[in-house]
Coordinates of C-alpha atoms in Angstrom, one line a residue:
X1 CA 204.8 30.5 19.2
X2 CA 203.2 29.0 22.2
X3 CA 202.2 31.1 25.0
X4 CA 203.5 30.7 28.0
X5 CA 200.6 32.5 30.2
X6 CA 199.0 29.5 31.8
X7 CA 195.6 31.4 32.0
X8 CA 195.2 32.0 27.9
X9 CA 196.1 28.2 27.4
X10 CA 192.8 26.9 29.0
X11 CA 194.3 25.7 31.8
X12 CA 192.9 25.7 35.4
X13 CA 193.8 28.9 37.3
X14 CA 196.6 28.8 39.4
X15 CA 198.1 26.0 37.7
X16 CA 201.0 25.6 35.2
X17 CA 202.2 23.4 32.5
X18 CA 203.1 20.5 35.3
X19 CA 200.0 20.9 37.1
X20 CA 201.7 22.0 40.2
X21 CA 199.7 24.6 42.6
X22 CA 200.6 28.2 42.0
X23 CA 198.5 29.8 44.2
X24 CA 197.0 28.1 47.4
X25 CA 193.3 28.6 48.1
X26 CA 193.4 28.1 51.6
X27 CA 195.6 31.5 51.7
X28 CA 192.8 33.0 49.6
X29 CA 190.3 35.1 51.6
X30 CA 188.2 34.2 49.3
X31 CA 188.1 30.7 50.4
X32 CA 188.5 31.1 53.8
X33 CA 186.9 29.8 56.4
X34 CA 187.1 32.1 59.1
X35 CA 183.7 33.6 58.4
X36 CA 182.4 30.2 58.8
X37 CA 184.0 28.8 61.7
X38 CA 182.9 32.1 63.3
X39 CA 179.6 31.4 62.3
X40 CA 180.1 27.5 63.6
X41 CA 181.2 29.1 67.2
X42 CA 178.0 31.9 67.5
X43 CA 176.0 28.7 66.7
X44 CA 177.9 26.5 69.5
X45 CA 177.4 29.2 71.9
X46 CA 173.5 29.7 71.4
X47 CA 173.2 25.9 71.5
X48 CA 174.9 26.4 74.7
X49 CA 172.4 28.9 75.8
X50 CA 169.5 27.1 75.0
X51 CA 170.6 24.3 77.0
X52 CA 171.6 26.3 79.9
X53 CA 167.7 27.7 79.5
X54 CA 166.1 24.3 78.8
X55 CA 168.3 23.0 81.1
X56 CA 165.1 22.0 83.5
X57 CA 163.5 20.8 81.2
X58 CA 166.6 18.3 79.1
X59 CA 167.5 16.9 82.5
X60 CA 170.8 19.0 82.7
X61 CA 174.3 20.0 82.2
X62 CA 177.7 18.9 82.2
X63 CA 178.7 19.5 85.6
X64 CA 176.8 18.4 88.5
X65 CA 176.8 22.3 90.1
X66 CA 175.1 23.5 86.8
X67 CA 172.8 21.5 87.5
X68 CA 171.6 22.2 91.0
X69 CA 171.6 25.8 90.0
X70 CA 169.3 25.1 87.2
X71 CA 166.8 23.1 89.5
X72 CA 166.8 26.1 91.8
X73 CA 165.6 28.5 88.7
X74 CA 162.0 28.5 87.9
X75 CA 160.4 29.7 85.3
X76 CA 159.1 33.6 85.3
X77 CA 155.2 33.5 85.8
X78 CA 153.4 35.4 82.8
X79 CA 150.9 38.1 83.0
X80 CA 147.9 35.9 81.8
X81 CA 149.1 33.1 84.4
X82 CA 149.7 36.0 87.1
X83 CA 145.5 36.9 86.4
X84 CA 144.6 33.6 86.6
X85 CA 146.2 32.6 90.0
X86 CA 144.8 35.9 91.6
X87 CA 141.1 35.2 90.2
X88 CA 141.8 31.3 91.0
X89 CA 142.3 32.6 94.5
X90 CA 140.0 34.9 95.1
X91 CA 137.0 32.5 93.9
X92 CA 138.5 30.0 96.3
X93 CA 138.6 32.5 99.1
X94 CA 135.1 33.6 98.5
X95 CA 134.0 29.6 98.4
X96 CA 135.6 28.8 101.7
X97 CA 134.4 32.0 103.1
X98 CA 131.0 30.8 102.3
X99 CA 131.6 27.6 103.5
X100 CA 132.2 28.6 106.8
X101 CA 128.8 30.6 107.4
X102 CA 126.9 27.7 106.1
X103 CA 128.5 25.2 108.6
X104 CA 128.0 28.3 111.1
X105 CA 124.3 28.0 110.1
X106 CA 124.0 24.6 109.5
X107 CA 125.2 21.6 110.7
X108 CA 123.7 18.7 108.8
X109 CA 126.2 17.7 105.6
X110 CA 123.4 17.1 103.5
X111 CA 122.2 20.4 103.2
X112 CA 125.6 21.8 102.6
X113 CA 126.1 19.4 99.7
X114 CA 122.9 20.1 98.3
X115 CA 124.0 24.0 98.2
X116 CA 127.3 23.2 96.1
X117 CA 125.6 24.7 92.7
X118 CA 123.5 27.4 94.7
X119 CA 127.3 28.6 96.0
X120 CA 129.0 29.0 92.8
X121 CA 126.2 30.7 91.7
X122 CA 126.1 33.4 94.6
X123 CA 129.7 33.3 93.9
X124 CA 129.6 34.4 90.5
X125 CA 126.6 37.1 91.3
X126 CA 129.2 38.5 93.7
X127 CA 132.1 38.8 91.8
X128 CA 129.9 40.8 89.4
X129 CA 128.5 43.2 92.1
X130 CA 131.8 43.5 93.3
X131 CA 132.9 44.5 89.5
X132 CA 130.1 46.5 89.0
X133 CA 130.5 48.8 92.4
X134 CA 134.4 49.1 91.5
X135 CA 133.4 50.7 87.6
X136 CA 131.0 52.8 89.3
X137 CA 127.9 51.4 87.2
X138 CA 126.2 50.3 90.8
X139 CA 125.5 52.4 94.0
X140 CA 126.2 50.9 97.3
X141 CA 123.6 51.4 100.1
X142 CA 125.4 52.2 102.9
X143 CA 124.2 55.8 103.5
X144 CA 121.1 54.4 105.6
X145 CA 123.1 51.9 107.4
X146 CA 125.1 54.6 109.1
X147 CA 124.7 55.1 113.0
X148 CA 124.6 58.1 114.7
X149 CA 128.0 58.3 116.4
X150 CA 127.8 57.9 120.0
X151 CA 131.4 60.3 120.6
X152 CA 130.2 63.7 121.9
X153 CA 133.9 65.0 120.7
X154 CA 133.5 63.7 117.2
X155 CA 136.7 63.2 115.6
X156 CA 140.5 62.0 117.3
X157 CA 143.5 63.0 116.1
X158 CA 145.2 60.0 114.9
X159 CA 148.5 61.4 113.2
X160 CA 149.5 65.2 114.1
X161 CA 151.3 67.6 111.8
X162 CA 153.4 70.8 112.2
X163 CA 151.8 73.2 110.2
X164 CA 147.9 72.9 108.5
X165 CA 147.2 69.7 106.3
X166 CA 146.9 69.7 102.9
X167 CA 146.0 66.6 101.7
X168 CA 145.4 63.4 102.4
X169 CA 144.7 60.2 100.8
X170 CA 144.3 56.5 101.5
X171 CA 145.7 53.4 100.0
X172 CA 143.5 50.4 98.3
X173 CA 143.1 48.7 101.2
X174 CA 142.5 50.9 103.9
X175 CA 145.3 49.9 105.5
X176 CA 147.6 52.6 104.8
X177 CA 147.3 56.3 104.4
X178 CA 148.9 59.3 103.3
X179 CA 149.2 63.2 104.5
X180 CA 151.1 66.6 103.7
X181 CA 151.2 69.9 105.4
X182 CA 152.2 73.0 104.4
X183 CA 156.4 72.8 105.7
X184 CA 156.7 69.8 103.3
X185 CA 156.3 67.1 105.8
X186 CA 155.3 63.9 104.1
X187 CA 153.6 60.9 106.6
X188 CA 153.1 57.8 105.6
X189 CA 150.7 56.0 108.8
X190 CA 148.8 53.1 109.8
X191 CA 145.4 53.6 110.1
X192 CA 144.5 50.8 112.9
X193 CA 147.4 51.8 115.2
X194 CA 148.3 55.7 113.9
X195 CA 152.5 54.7 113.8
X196 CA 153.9 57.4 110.9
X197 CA 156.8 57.3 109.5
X198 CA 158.3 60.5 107.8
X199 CA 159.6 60.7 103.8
X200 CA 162.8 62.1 103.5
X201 CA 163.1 64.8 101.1
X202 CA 166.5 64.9 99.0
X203 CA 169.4 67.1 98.0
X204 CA 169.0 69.5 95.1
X205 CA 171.8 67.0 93.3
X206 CA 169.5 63.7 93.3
X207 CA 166.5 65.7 92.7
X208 CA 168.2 67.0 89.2
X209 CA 169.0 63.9 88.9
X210 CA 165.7 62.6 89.0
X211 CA 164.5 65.2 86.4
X212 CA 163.9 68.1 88.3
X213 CA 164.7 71.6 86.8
X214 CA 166.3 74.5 88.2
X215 CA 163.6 77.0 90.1
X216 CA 162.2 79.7 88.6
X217 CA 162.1 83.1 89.2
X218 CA 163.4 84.2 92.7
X219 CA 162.8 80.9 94.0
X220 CA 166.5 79.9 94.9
X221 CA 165.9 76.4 95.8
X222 CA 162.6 74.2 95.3
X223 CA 159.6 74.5 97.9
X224 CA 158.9 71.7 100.1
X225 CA 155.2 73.2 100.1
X226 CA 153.5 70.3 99.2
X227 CA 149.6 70.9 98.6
X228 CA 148.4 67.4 96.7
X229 CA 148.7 63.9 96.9
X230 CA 147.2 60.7 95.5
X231 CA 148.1 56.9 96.0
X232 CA 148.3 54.3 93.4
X233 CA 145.9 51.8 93.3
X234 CA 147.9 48.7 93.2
X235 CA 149.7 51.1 96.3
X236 CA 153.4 51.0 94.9
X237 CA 153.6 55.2 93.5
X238 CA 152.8 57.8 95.9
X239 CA 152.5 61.2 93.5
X240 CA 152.8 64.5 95.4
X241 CA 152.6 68.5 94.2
X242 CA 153.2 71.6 95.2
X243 CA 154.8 75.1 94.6
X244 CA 157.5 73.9 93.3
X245 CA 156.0 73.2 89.8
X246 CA 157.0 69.4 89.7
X247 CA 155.3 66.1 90.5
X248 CA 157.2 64.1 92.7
X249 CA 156.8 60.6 92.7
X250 CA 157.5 58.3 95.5
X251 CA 158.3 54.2 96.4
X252 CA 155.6 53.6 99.0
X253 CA 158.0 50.2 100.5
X254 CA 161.3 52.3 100.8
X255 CA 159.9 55.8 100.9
X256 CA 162.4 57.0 98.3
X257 CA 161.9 59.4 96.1
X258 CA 162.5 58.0 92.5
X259 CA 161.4 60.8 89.9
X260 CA 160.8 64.2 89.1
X261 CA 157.8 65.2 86.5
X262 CA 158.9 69.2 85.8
X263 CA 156.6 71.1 82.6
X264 CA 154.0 72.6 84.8
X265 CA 154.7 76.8 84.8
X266 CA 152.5 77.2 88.1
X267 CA 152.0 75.1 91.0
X268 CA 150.6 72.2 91.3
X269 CA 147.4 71.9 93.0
X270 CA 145.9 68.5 92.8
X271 CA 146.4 64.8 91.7
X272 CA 144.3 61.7 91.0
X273 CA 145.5 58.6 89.5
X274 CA 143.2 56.6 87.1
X275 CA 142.3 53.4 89.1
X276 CA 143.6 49.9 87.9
X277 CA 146.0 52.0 86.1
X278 CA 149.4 54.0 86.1
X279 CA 148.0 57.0 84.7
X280 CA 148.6 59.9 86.9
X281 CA 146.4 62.9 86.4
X282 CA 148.1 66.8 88.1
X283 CA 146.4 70.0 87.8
X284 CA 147.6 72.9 87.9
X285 CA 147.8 76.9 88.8
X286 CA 148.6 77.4 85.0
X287 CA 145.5 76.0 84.0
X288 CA 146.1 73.1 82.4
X289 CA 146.2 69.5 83.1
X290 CA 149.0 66.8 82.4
X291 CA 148.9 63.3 81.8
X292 CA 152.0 60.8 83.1
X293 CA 152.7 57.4 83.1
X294 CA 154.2 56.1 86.2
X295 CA 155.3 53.0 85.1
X296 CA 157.5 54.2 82.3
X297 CA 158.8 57.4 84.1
X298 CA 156.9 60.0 80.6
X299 CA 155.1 62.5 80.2
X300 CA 151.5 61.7 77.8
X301 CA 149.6 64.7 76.7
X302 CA 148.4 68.0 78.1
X303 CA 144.3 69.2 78.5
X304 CA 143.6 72.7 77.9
X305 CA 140.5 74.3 78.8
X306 CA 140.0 76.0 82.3
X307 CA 140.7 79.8 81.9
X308 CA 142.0 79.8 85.2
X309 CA 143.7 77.8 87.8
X310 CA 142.8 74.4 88.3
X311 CA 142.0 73.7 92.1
X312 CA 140.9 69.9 92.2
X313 CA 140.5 67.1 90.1
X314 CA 139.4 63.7 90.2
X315 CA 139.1 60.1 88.4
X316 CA 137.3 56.6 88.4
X317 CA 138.4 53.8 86.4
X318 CA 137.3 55.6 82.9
X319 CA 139.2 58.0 80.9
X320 CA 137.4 60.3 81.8
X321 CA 138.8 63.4 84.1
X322 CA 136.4 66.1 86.4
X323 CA 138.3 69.3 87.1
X324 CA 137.1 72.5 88.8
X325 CA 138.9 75.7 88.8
X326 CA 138.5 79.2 89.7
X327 CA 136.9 80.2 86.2
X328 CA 133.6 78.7 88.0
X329 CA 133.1 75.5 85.6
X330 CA 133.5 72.3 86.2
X331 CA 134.9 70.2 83.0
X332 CA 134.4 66.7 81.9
X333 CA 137.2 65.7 80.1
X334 CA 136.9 62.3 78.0
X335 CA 140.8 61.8 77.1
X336 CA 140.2 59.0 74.8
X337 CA 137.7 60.9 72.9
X338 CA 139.5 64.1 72.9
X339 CA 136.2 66.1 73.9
X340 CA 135.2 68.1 77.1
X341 CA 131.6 69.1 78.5
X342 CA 131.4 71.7 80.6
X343 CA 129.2 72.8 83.3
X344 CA 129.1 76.4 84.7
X345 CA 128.4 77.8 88.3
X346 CA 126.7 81.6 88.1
X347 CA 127.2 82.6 91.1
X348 CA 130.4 81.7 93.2
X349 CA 133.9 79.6 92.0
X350 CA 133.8 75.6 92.4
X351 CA 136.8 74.9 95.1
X352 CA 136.6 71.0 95.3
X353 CA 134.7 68.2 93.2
X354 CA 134.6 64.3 93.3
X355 CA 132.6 61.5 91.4
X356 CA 130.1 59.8 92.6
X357 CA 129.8 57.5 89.9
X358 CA 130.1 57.6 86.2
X359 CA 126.7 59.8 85.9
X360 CA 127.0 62.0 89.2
X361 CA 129.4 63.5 91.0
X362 CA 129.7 66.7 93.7
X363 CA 131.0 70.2 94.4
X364 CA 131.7 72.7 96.7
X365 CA 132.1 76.4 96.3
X366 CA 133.2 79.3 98.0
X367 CA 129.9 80.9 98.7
X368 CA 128.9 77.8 101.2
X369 CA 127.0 75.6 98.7
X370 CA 127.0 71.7 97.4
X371 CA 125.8 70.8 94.3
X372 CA 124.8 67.1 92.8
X373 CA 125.8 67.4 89.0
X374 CA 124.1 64.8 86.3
X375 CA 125.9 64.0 82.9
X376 CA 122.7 64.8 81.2
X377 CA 122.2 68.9 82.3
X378 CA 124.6 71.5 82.3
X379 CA 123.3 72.9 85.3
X380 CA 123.2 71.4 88.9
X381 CA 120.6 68.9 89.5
X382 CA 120.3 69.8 93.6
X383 CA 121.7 72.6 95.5
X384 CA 122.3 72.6 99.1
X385 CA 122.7 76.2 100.3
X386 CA 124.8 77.3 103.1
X387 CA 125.9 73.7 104.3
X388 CA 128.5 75.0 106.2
X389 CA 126.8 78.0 107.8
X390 CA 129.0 79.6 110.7
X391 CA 127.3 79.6 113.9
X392 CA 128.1 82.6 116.5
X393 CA 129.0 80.1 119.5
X394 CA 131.6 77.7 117.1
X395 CA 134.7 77.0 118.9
X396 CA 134.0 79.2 121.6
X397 CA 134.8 82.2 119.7
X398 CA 138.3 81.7 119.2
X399 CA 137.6 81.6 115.4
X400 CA 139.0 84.6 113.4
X401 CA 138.5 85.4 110.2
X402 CA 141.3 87.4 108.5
X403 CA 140.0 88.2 104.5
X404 CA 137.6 87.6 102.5
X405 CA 137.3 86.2 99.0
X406 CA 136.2 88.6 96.0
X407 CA 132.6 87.4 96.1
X408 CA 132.7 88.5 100.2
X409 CA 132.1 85.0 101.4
X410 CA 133.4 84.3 104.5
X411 CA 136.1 82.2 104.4
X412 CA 135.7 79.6 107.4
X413 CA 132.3 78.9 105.1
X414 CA 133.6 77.8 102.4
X415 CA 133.3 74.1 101.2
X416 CA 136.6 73.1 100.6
X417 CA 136.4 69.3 100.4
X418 CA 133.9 66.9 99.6
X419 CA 134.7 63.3 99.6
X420 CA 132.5 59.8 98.3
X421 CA 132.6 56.6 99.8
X422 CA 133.6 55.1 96.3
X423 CA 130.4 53.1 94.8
X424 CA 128.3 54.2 97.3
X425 CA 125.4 56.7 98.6
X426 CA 127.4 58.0 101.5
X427 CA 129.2 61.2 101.1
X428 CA 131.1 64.4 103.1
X429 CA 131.8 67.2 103.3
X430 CA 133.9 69.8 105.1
X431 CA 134.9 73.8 105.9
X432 CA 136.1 75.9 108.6
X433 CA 133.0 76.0 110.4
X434 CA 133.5 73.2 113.1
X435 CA 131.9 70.3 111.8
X436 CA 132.0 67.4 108.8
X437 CA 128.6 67.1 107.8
X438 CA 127.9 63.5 106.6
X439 CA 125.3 63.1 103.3
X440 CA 122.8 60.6 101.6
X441 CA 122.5 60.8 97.7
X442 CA 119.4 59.9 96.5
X443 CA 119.0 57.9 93.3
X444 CA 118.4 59.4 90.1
X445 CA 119.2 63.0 91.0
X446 CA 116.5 63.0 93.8
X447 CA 118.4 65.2 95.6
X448 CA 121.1 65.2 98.9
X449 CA 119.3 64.5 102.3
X450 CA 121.4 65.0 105.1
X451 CA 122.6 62.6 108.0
X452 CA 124.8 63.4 110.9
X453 CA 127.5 66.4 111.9
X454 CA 130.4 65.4 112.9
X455 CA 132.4 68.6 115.3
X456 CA 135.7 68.7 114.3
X457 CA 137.6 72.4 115.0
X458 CA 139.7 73.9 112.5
X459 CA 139.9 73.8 108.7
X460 CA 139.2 70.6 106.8
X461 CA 141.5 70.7 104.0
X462 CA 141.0 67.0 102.4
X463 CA 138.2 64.2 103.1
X464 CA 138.9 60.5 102.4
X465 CA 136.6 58.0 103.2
X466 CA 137.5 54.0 103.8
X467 CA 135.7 51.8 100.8
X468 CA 134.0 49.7 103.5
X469 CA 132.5 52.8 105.0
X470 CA 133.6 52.1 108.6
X471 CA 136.0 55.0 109.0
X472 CA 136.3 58.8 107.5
X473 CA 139.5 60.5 107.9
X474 CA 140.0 64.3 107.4
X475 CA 143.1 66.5 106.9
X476 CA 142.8 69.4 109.4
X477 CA 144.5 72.8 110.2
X478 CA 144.1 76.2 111.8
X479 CA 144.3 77.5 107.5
X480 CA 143.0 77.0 104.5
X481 CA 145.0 74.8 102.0
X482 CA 145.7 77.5 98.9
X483 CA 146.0 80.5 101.8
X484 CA 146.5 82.1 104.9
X485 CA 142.9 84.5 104.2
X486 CA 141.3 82.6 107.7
X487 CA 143.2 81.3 111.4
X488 CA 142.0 79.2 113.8
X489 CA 144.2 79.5 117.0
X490 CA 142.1 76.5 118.7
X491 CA 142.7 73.9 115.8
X492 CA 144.9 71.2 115.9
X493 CA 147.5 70.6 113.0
X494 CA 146.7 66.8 112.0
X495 CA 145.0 64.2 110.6
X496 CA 141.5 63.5 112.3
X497 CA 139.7 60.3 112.1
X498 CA 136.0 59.0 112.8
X499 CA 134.7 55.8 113.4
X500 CA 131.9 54.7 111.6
X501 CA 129.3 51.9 112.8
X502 CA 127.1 50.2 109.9
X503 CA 124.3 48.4 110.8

């Protein structure tokens, strides 16, 4: 019996005895093309993508509109080629500015010509002074260039405020500065001309927006009370603090606020950004420390260590953080190490610090004292007592002091700001008792030797000095920043400047 099942005969599937097509393959998923052709068209259209990219360099398009829109695009500049064209630019700058006081010198070609190696030389030994001051490795002179300021009245108001300042802080440049008070005013000013133009604080729907969190406690809408600030140094993030627990961070070119940091649990009462860097640094009254990243809008990692609040902290272009707080120690924090040393005040609680460079660096206390801190000891290397003593005649005896502190100092004593002239000798410092007095550091922990005082009524809240040298720019009110324990009726609310003349 034959079978009539085409398959069991040997045949070719699909076929039967006449060899005529059964099934059709094309109607086969199997053998379909469609995953194929799709395939075929993805690859068309990236081909068509690359040419639309390459188009500059192929020569073009199909249409001639395509191809004046591709001659107008440029290719984006990379960050290697970005740091080249800057250092490119800068050696030429510092090569024509050399130029120009030989030929202001000298007038005969040949000499100039002859000096051609001798200038990229000094060139190059400049650069690397100029890197070397900016890491803090090498001290500027500039404390013994200082003249004694010819003004009688000291400081001028350049930029006036409401209520007492807070803080204040200056941008890369000097060009630019920055200042808070106590009713939330932000000001952001020139420093050549002293035009300000006000930040505008926004509703509580964009600021949840922006990551902030509801208000704790019986806070029924967030403080404007801002009490820190601190400046990017490429100048693009302004970071500011205050009772409100967050850290606000600002666009210096539209003054709009663009984020909220929340995660402190008491306020926030100082800020430093690492230079060269978008690391942003914010103490707080909960005793601990935060690290964000400006750039990319996140929160880092936490320090722990002060065993009270933390009431200033500061930062060079290490990872390495100096914080003093009301537990009396100042800390050392090296982030990338995850270590801490810590260096302890007997007698009184540290209420402002700064670097002076990697090794050294200053503080001021409550009880009226500055002290020059070395890496090497735990305790101070040189003490100047009572630097801000309070004399019976200051400001005509309109000064009034309402409390004291719980070691009885006097409050219009206290140093509460001290500010470095970054890579340099020169240093500041102020309190309530009517007058900035300016500092020499001698090398190698010699000591502090005092220069000039500077009257200026009221209480100096912040000190900021220009990286030149030739200006020093103070925050000033009739309070303290943290309190209302001293008043000075005669003081004016502002932001004080004095010019300074090198020789």
């Amino acid at each position: 019996m034959k079978n009539k099942n085409p398959r069991k005969m040997g045949g070719p599937p699909g076929k039967n005895k006449r060899g005529s097509s059964k099934f059709s393959m094309n109607r086969d998923p199997f053998f379909s093309n469609s995953k194929r052709r799709k395939k075929d068209e993805d690859e068309v259209i990236e081909s068509e993508e690359e040419e639309l990219d390459g188009g500059m360099l192929n020569g073009g398009g199909e249409s001639g509109e395509e191809e004046e829109e591709e001659e107008e695009l440029e290719p984006e500049e990379t960050a290697e080629e970005k740091r080249q064209r800057i250092a490119k630019e800068l050696v030429d700058n510092l090569r024509k500015r050399e130029r120009e006081l030989e030929d202001e010198e000298d007038e005969e070609g040949e000499r100039v010509f002859e000096k051609e190696g001798e200038r990229d030389s000094f060139v190059a030994k400049k650069l690397m002074q100029q890197q070397l001051e900016d890491s803090g490795r090498l001290r500027r002179a500039i404390a013994s260039r200082i003249q004694k300021p010819e003004s009688v009245n000291g400081f001028e108001i350049l930029v006036k405020h409401r209520q007492s300042v807070t803080a204040i802080c200056l941008s890369d440049d000097d060009s630019k500065g920055f200042s808070a008070s106590k009713d939330g005013t932000i000001l952001h000013w020139d420093v050549d001309s002293g035009k300000a133009e006000r930040y505008q604080w926004p509703n509580e729907e964009i600021l949840r927006s922006h990551g902030s969190k509801n208000p704790e406690g019986r806070a029924t809408k967030h403080s404007r009370n801002v009490l820190a600030l601190s400046v990017s140094t490429d100048g693009r993030y302004l970071a500011s603090g205050g009772l409100d627990r967050h850290v606000h961070l600002w666009d210096t070119r539209t003054r709009e606020h663009i984020q909220a940091f929340p995660g402190h649990k008491g306020p926030v009462s100082c800020l430093t950004f690492r230079q060269g860097s978008s690391e942003l640094f914010s103490g707080s009254f909960d005793r601990s420390i935060k690290i964000w990243n400006v750039e990319d809008r996140a929160y880092m990692n936490t320090l722990f260590g002060h065993q009270s609040e933390v009431l200033a902290i500061d930062c060079l272009w290490q990872e390495r953080v100096l914080a003093v707080g009301r537990d009396r120690s100042m800390q050392l924090f090296k982030v990338h190490d995850e270590s801490r040393l810590i260096f302890r005040s007997s007698t009184s609680s540290l209420e402002c610090c700064c670097f002076v460079d990697n090794s050294e660096f200053l503080s001021g206390s409550d009880d009226g004292n500055i002290a020059l801190w070395g890496v090497q000891k735990k305790k101070p290397v040189y003490i100047v007592k009572n630097a801000h003593a309070l004399l019976n005649d200051v400001n005509n005896g309109e000064l009034k002091d309402r409390g004291r502190n719980y070691n009885g100092h006097i409050a219009s004593s206290w140093v509460s700001s001290v500010g470095v002239c970054r890579g340099s000798d020169l240093a500041a410092s102020g309190a309530g008792n009517g007058y900035v007095h300016l500092w020499a550091i001698e090398g190698a922990g010699k000591g502090i030797r005092p220069l000039y005082d500077l009257p200026l009524i009221g209480f100096v809240n912040s000190l900021a000095f220009a990286k030149s040298g030739k200006f020093l720019v103070a925050g000033v009110g009739q309070e303290p920043r943290l309190g209302r324990w001293g008043h000075n009726s005669a003081a004016r609310n502002g932001v004080a400047i004095q010019r300074l003349k090198l020789l």
